[in-house]
Coordinates of N, CA and C and ligand atoms in Angstrom, one line a residue:
M28 N -16.7 25.5 28.1 CA -16.2 24.1 28.0 C -14.8 24.1 27.3
R29 N -14.0 23.1 27.7 CA -12.7 23.0 27.1 C -12.7 22.5 25.7
E30 N -11.9 23.1 24.9 CA -11.9 22.7 23.5 C -11.1 21.4 23.4
R31 N -11.7 20.5 22.6 CA -11.0 19.2 22.4 C -10.1 19.4 21.2
R32 N -8.8 19.3 21.6 CA -7.7 19.6 20.6 C -6.8 18.5 20.5
A33 N -6.4 18.1 19.3 CA -5.4 17.1 19.1 C -4.3 17.6 18.1
I34 N -3.2 16.9 18.3 CA -2.1 17.2 17.4 C -1.8 16.0 16.4
Y35 N -1.7 16.3 15.2 CA -1.4 15.3 14.2 C 0.0 15.6 13.7
P36 N 1.0 14.9 14.2 CA 2.4 15.2 13.8 C 2.9 14.3 12.6
G37 N 3.9 14.8 11.9 CA 4.5 14.0 10.9 C 5.5 14.8 10.0
S38 N 6.1 14.1 9.1 CA 7.0 14.7 8.2 C 6.3 15.4 7.1
F39 N 5.2 14.8 6.6 CA 4.4 15.3 5.5 C 5.2 15.7 4.3
D40 N 6.0 14.8 3.8 CA 7.0 15.2 2.7 C 6.7 14.4 1.5
P41 N 5.6 14.6 0.8 CA 4.5 15.6 1.0 C 3.3 14.9 1.7
I42 N 2.3 15.7 2.1 CA 1.1 15.2 2.6 C 0.4 14.4 1.5
T43 N -0.3 13.3 1.9 CA -0.9 12.5 0.9 C -2.4 12.4 1.2
N44 N -3.2 11.8 0.3 CA -4.6 11.6 0.6 C -4.9 10.7 1.8
G45 N -3.9 9.9 2.2 CA -4.0 9.1 3.4 C -4.0 10.0 4.6
H46 N -3.1 11.0 4.6 CA -3.0 11.9 5.7 C -4.3 12.7 5.8
V47 N -4.7 13.2 4.6 CA -6.0 14.0 4.6 C -7.2 13.2 5.1
D48 N -7.2 12.0 4.8 CA -8.3 11.1 5.3 C -8.3 11.0 6.8
I49 N -7.1 10.9 7.4 CA -7.0 10.8 8.9 C -7.4 12.1 9.5
I50 N -7.0 13.2 8.9 CA -7.4 14.6 9.4 C -8.9 14.7 9.4
E51 N -9.5 14.3 8.3 CA -11.0 14.4 8.2 C -11.7 13.6 9.2
R52 N -11.1 12.4 9.5 CA -11.7 11.5 10.5 C -11.5 12.2 11.9
G53 N -10.4 12.8 12.1 CA -10.0 13.4 13.3 C -11.0 14.5 13.7
L54 N -11.4 15.3 12.6 CA -12.2 16.4 12.8 C -13.6 16.0 13.3
K55 N -14.0 14.7 13.1 CA -15.3 14.3 13.6 C -15.2 14.1 15.1
I56 N -14.0 14.0 15.6 CA -13.8 13.7 17.1 C -13.4 14.9 17.8
F57 N -12.5 15.7 17.2 CA -11.9 16.8 17.9 C -12.4 18.2 17.3
D58 N -12.4 19.2 18.2 CA -12.8 20.6 17.8 C -11.7 21.2 16.9
Q59 N -10.5 20.9 17.3 CA -9.4 21.5 16.5 C -8.2 20.5 16.4
I60 N -7.7 20.5 15.2 CA -6.5 19.7 15.0 C -5.3 20.5 14.5
I61 N -4.2 20.4 15.3 CA -3.0 21.1 14.9 C -2.1 20.1 14.2
I62 N -1.8 20.4 12.9 CA -0.9 19.6 12.1 C 0.5 20.1 12.4
A63 N 1.3 19.2 13.0 CA 2.6 19.6 13.4 C 3.6 19.0 12.4
V64 N 4.2 19.9 11.6 CA 5.2 19.4 10.6 C 6.6 19.4 11.1
L65 N 7.2 18.3 11.1 CA 8.5 18.2 11.6 C 9.6 18.9 10.8
E66 N 10.4 19.7 11.4 CA 11.5 20.3 10.7 C 12.6 19.4 10.7
N67 N 12.7 18.4 9.8 CA 13.6 17.3 9.8 C 15.1 17.8 9.8
P68 N 15.8 17.9 10.9 CA 17.1 18.4 10.8 C 18.1 17.3 10.2
K69 N 17.8 16.0 10.5 CA 18.7 15.0 9.9 C 18.1 14.4 8.7
K70 N 16.8 14.0 8.8 CA 16.1 13.4 7.6 C 16.1 14.4 6.4
E71 N 16.6 13.9 5.3 CA 16.6 14.7 4.1 C 15.2 14.7 3.5
S72 N 14.6 16.0 3.3 CA 13.3 16.0 2.8 C 13.3 16.6 1.4
L73 N 12.3 16.3 0.6 CA 12.2 16.8 -0.7 C 11.8 18.3 -0.7
F74 N 10.7 18.5 0.2 CA 10.2 19.8 0.3 C 10.7 20.5 1.6
T75 N 10.9 21.8 1.5 CA 11.4 22.5 2.7 C 10.2 22.5 3.7
T76 N 10.5 22.9 4.9 CA 9.5 22.9 6.0 C 8.4 23.9 5.5
E77 N 8.8 25.1 5.0 CA 7.9 26.1 4.6 C 7.0 25.6 3.5
E78 N 7.5 24.9 2.6 CA 6.7 24.3 1.5 C 5.7 23.3 2.0
R79 N 6.1 22.5 2.9 CA 5.2 21.5 3.5 C 4.1 22.1 4.2
V80 N 4.4 23.2 5.0 CA 3.4 23.9 5.8 C 2.4 24.6 4.9
T81 N 3.0 25.2 3.9 CA 2.1 26.1 2.9 C 1.1 25.1 2.2
M82 N 1.7 24.0 1.7 CA 0.8 23.0 1.0 C -0.4 22.6 1.9
I83 N -0.1 22.3 3.1 CA -1.2 21.8 4.0 C -2.2 22.9 4.3
K84 N -1.6 24.2 4.5 CA -2.5 25.3 4.7 C -3.4 25.5 3.5
E85 N -2.9 25.4 2.3 CA -3.7 25.6 1.1 C -4.8 24.5 1.0
I86 N -4.4 23.3 1.4 CA -5.4 22.2 1.3 C -6.6 22.4 2.2
F87 N -6.2 22.9 3.4 CA -7.3 23.1 4.5 C -7.7 24.6 4.6
A88 N -7.5 25.4 3.6 CA -7.8 26.8 3.6 C -9.2 27.1 4.1
S89 N -10.2 26.2 3.7 CA -11.6 26.5 4.1 C -12.0 25.7 5.4
E90 N -11.0 25.2 6.1 CA -11.4 24.5 7.4 C -10.7 25.2 8.5
P91 N -11.3 26.2 9.2 CA -10.7 26.9 10.3 C -10.3 26.1 11.5
R92 N -10.9 24.8 11.6 CA -10.5 24.0 12.7 C -9.2 23.3 12.5
V93 N -8.6 23.5 11.4 CA -7.2 22.9 11.2 C -6.2 24.0 11.2
K94 N -5.2 23.8 12.1 CA -4.1 24.8 12.2 C -2.8 24.0 11.7
V95 N -1.9 24.7 11.1 CA -0.7 24.1 10.7 C 0.5 24.8 11.3
K96 N 1.4 24.1 11.9 CA 2.6 24.7 12.5 C 3.7 23.7 12.3
S97 N 4.9 24.3 12.3 CA 6.1 23.4 12.2 C 6.7 23.3 13.6
F98 N 7.5 22.2 13.8 CA 8.1 22.1 15.1 C 9.5 21.4 15.0
N99 N 10.3 21.7 16.0 CA 11.5 20.9 16.1 C 11.7 20.5 17.5
G100 N 12.6 19.6 17.8 CA 12.7 19.2 19.2 C 11.7 18.1 19.5
L101 N 11.4 17.9 20.8 CA 10.5 16.8 21.2 C 9.0 17.1 20.9
L102 N 8.3 16.1 20.4 CA 6.9 16.2 20.2 C 6.1 16.5 21.5
V103 N 6.6 15.9 22.6 CA 5.9 16.1 23.8 C 6.0 17.6 24.3
D104 N 7.1 18.3 23.9 CA 7.2 19.7 24.3 C 6.3 20.6 23.5
F105 N 6.2 20.2 22.2 CA 5.2 20.9 21.3 C 3.8 20.7 21.8
A106 N 3.5 19.5 22.3 CA 2.1 19.2 22.8 C 1.9 20.1 24.0
K107 N 2.9 20.2 24.9 CA 2.7 21.0 26.2 C 2.5 22.4 25.8
K108 N 3.3 22.9 24.9 CA 3.2 24.3 24.5 C 1.9 24.7 23.9
N109 N 1.3 23.7 23.2 CA 0.1 24.0 22.5 C -1.1 23.4 23.2
K110 N -0.9 23.1 24.5 CA -2.0 22.7 25.4 C -2.8 21.6 24.8
A111 N -2.2 20.6 24.3 CA -2.9 19.4 23.7 C -2.5 18.1 24.5
R112 N -3.5 17.3 24.7 CA -3.3 16.0 25.4 C -3.4 14.8 24.5
V113 N -3.7 15.0 23.2 CA -3.9 13.8 22.3 C -3.0 14.0 21.1
I114 N -2.4 12.9 20.8 CA -1.6 12.8 19.5 C -2.4 11.9 18.6
I115 N -2.6 12.2 17.4 CA -3.2 11.3 16.4 C -2.2 10.7 15.5
R116 N -2.2 9.4 15.3 CA -1.3 8.8 14.3 C -2.1 7.8 13.5
G117 N -1.8 7.8 12.2 CA -2.5 6.9 11.3 C -1.8 5.5 11.4
L118 N -2.5 4.5 11.4 CA -1.9 3.1 11.4 C -2.4 2.4 10.1
R119 N -1.4 2.1 9.2 CA -1.8 1.5 8.0 C -1.8 -0.1 8.0
A120 N -0.7 -0.6 8.5 CA -0.5 -2.0 8.4 C 0.3 -2.5 9.6
V121 N 0.5 -3.8 9.7 CA 1.2 -4.4 10.8 C 2.6 -3.8 10.8
S122 N 3.2 -3.5 9.6 CA 4.5 -3.0 9.5 C 4.7 -1.6 10.2
D123 N 3.7 -0.9 10.4 CA 3.7 0.4 11.1 C 3.8 0.2 12.6
F124 N 3.3 -1.0 13.0 CA 3.0 -1.1 14.4 C 4.2 -0.9 15.4
E125 N 5.3 -1.6 15.1 CA 6.4 -1.6 16.0 C 7.0 -0.2 16.3
Y126 N 7.1 0.6 15.2 CA 7.6 1.9 15.2 C 6.7 2.8 16.0
E127 N 5.4 2.7 15.7 CA 4.3 3.5 16.4 C 4.2 3.1 17.9
F128 N 4.3 1.9 18.2 CA 4.2 1.4 19.5 C 5.3 1.9 20.4
Q129 N 6.5 1.9 19.8 CA 7.7 2.4 20.5 C 7.6 3.9 20.8
M130 N 7.1 4.6 19.7 CA 7.0 6.1 19.8 C 5.9 6.5 20.8
A131 N 4.8 5.8 20.8 CA 3.7 6.1 21.7 C 4.1 5.9 23.1
L132 N 4.7 4.8 23.4 CA 5.1 4.5 24.8 C 6.2 5.4 25.3
M133 N 7.1 5.7 24.4 CA 8.2 6.7 24.8 C 7.6 8.0 25.1
N134 N 6.7 8.5 24.2 CA 6.0 9.8 24.5 C 5.2 9.7 25.8
R135 N 4.6 8.6 26.1 CA 3.9 8.5 27.4 C 4.8 8.5 28.6
K136 N 6.0 7.9 28.4 CA 7.0 8.0 29.5 C 7.4 9.4 29.7
L137 N 7.6 10.2 28.6 CA 8.1 11.6 28.7 C 7.0 12.5 29.2
Y138 N 5.7 12.1 28.9 CA 4.6 13.0 29.3 C 3.4 12.1 29.5
P139 N 3.2 11.6 30.7 CA 2.2 10.6 31.0 C 0.8 11.1 30.7
E140 N 0.5 12.4 30.7 CA -0.8 12.8 30.5 C -1.2 12.8 29.0
L141 N -0.2 12.5 28.2 CA -0.5 12.6 26.7 C -0.9 11.2 26.2
E142 N -2.1 11.2 25.5 CA -2.5 9.9 24.9 C -2.3 9.9 23.4
T143 N -1.9 8.7 22.9 CA -1.8 8.6 21.4 C -3.0 7.8 20.9
L144 N -3.7 8.4 19.9 CA -4.8 7.8 19.4 C -4.5 7.3 17.9
F145 N -4.7 6.0 17.7 CA -4.4 5.5 16.4 C -5.7 5.4 15.6
M146 N -5.6 5.8 14.3 CA -6.7 5.8 13.4 C -6.4 5.1 12.1
M147 N -7.3 4.3 11.6 CA -7.1 3.6 10.4 C -7.6 4.5 9.2
P148 N -6.8 4.6 8.2 CA -7.3 5.3 7.0 C -8.2 4.5 6.2
N149 N -8.9 5.1 5.3 CA -9.7 4.3 4.3 C -8.8 3.2 3.6
L150 N -9.4 2.1 3.3 CA -8.6 1.0 2.7 C -7.9 1.4 1.5
N151 N -8.4 2.4 0.7 CA -7.8 2.9 -0.5 C -6.4 3.4 -0.3
Y152 N -6.1 3.8 1.0 CA -4.8 4.4 1.3 C -3.9 3.6 2.1
I153 N -4.2 2.3 2.3 CA -3.5 1.5 3.2 C -2.0 1.3 2.7
F154 N -1.9 1.3 1.4 CA -0.5 1.1 0.8 C 0.2 2.3 0.5
L155 N -0.4 3.5 0.8 CA 0.1 4.8 0.4 C 1.1 5.3 1.4
S156 N 2.2 5.9 0.9 CA 3.2 6.6 1.7 C 3.8 7.8 1.0
S157 N 4.3 8.7 1.7 CA 5.0 9.9 1.0 C 6.1 9.4 0.2
R158 N 6.9 8.4 0.7 CA 8.0 7.9 0.0 C 7.6 7.4 -1.4
L159 N 6.6 6.6 -1.4 CA 6.1 6.0 -2.6 C 5.6 7.1 -3.6
V160 N 4.9 8.1 -3.0 CA 4.4 9.2 -3.9 C 5.6 9.9 -4.6
K161 N 6.7 10.1 -3.9 CA 7.8 10.8 -4.5 C 8.4 9.9 -5.7
E162 N 8.5 8.6 -5.3 CA 9.1 7.6 -6.3 C 8.2 7.5 -7.5
I163 N 6.9 7.4 -7.3 CA 6.0 7.3 -8.5 C 6.1 8.5 -9.3
Y164 N 6.1 9.7 -8.7 CA 6.2 10.9 -9.5 C 7.5 11.0 -10.3
M165 N 8.6 10.7 -9.6 CA 9.9 10.8 -10.3 C 10.0 9.9 -11.5
F166 N 9.3 8.8 -11.5 CA 9.4 7.9 -12.6 C 8.2 7.9 -13.5
G167 N 7.5 9.0 -13.4 CA 6.4 9.3 -14.3 C 5.1 8.6 -14.1
G168 N 4.9 8.0 -12.9 CA 3.7 7.2 -12.7 C 2.5 8.2 -12.4
C169 N 1.3 7.6 -12.3 CA 0.1 8.4 -12.1 C -0.2 8.5 -10.6
L170 N -0.5 9.7 -10.2 CA -0.8 9.9 -8.7 C -2.3 10.2 -8.5
K171 N -3.1 9.9 -9.5 CA -4.5 10.2 -9.4 C -5.1 9.6 -8.2
N172 N -5.8 10.3 -7.4 CA -6.5 9.9 -6.1 C -5.5 9.5 -5.0
L173 N -4.2 9.8 -5.2 CA -3.3 9.5 -4.1 C -2.8 10.8 -3.4
V174 N -2.8 11.9 -4.0 CA -2.4 13.2 -3.4 C -3.4 14.2 -3.8
P175 N -3.6 15.3 -3.0 CA -4.4 16.4 -3.4 C -3.7 17.1 -4.6
E176 N -4.6 17.7 -5.5 CA -4.1 18.4 -6.7 C -3.0 19.4 -6.3
I177 N -3.2 20.1 -5.2 CA -2.1 21.1 -4.8 C -0.8 20.5 -4.7
V178 N -0.7 19.2 -4.2 CA 0.5 18.5 -4.0 C 1.2 18.2 -5.3
E179 N 0.3 17.7 -6.2 CA 0.8 17.4 -7.6 C 1.4 18.7 -8.3
N180 N 0.8 19.8 -8.0 CA 1.3 21.0 -8.6 C 2.7 21.4 -8.0
Y181 N 2.8 21.2 -6.7 CA 4.1 21.4 -6.0 C 5.2 20.4 -6.5
L182 N 4.8 19.2 -6.8 CA 5.7 18.2 -7.3 C 6.2 18.6 -8.7
R183 N 5.2 19.0 -9.5 CA 5.5 19.4 -10.9 C 6.6 20.6 -10.9
K184 N 6.3 21.5 -9.9 CA 7.2 22.7 -9.8 C 8.6 22.2 -9.4
K185 N 8.6 21.3 -8.4 CA 9.9 20.8 -7.8 C 10.7 20.1 -8.9
F186 N 10.1 19.3 -9.7 CA 10.8 18.5 -10.7 C 10.8 19.2 -12.1
Q187 N 10.1 20.4 -12.1 CA 10.1 21.2 -13.4 C 9.7 20.4 -14.6
I188 N 8.6 19.5 -14.4 CA 8.1 18.7 -15.5 C 6.9 19.4 -16.1
Ligands
PNS206 O1 5.7 11.2 9.4 P1 6.6 10.6 10.3 O2 8.0 10.8 9.8 O3 6.4 9.1 10.6 O4 6.5 11.3 11.7 C1 7.4 11.1 12.8 C2 7.3 12.1 13.9 C3 7.4 13.5 13.4 C4 5.9 11.9 14.6 C5 8.4 11.8 15.0 O5 9.6 11.6 14.3 C6 8.5 12.8 16.1 O6 7.7 12.9 16.9 N1 9.6 13.5 16.1 C7 9.9 14.6 17.0 C8 11.1 14.2 18.0 C9 10.6 13.4 19.1 O7 9.7 13.7 19.9 N2 11.2 12.2 19.2 C10 10.8 11.2 20.2 C11 9.7 10.4 19.8 S1 9.4 9.1 21.0

């Protein structure tokens, strides 16, 4: 039988508990999830691609159904290369909708066999984003329950606090 495989793409700079929640939900539907970490050539990221990939690998070290890879170029090409027909995206609020709608339909135009599946995170994470995590950390705020401990350790190292 064919393996049900999905790709969960993103910048993950850094991964948050909202992302982890979506991955855990995805694992109930798919046999394998490939987390595709964007190598942001233009977007300035706090963590290097290698750091972002390593962090996620550490978080899911005991879950063999989660694979972590980095990619550049078009997401549809990554999907073809990895023989996946489903993209998972988390949808938090109405504000996410327009960007996600545009991306999903453009990806469909580029690769009609590819479906984008939107999933809602737990309500606790509806307001959470990687950008806010970085800001909260930089100004000394508390990240309890917002990111995995591994991410907090990476943030501490990055800011040498
Ligand atoms: O976590 P993000 O930054 O919202 O993720 C955005 C991501 C990585 C899904 C998107 O930027 C992407 O797919 N980039 C790859 C380039 C691409 O395929 N662009 C066309 C999308 S229609």
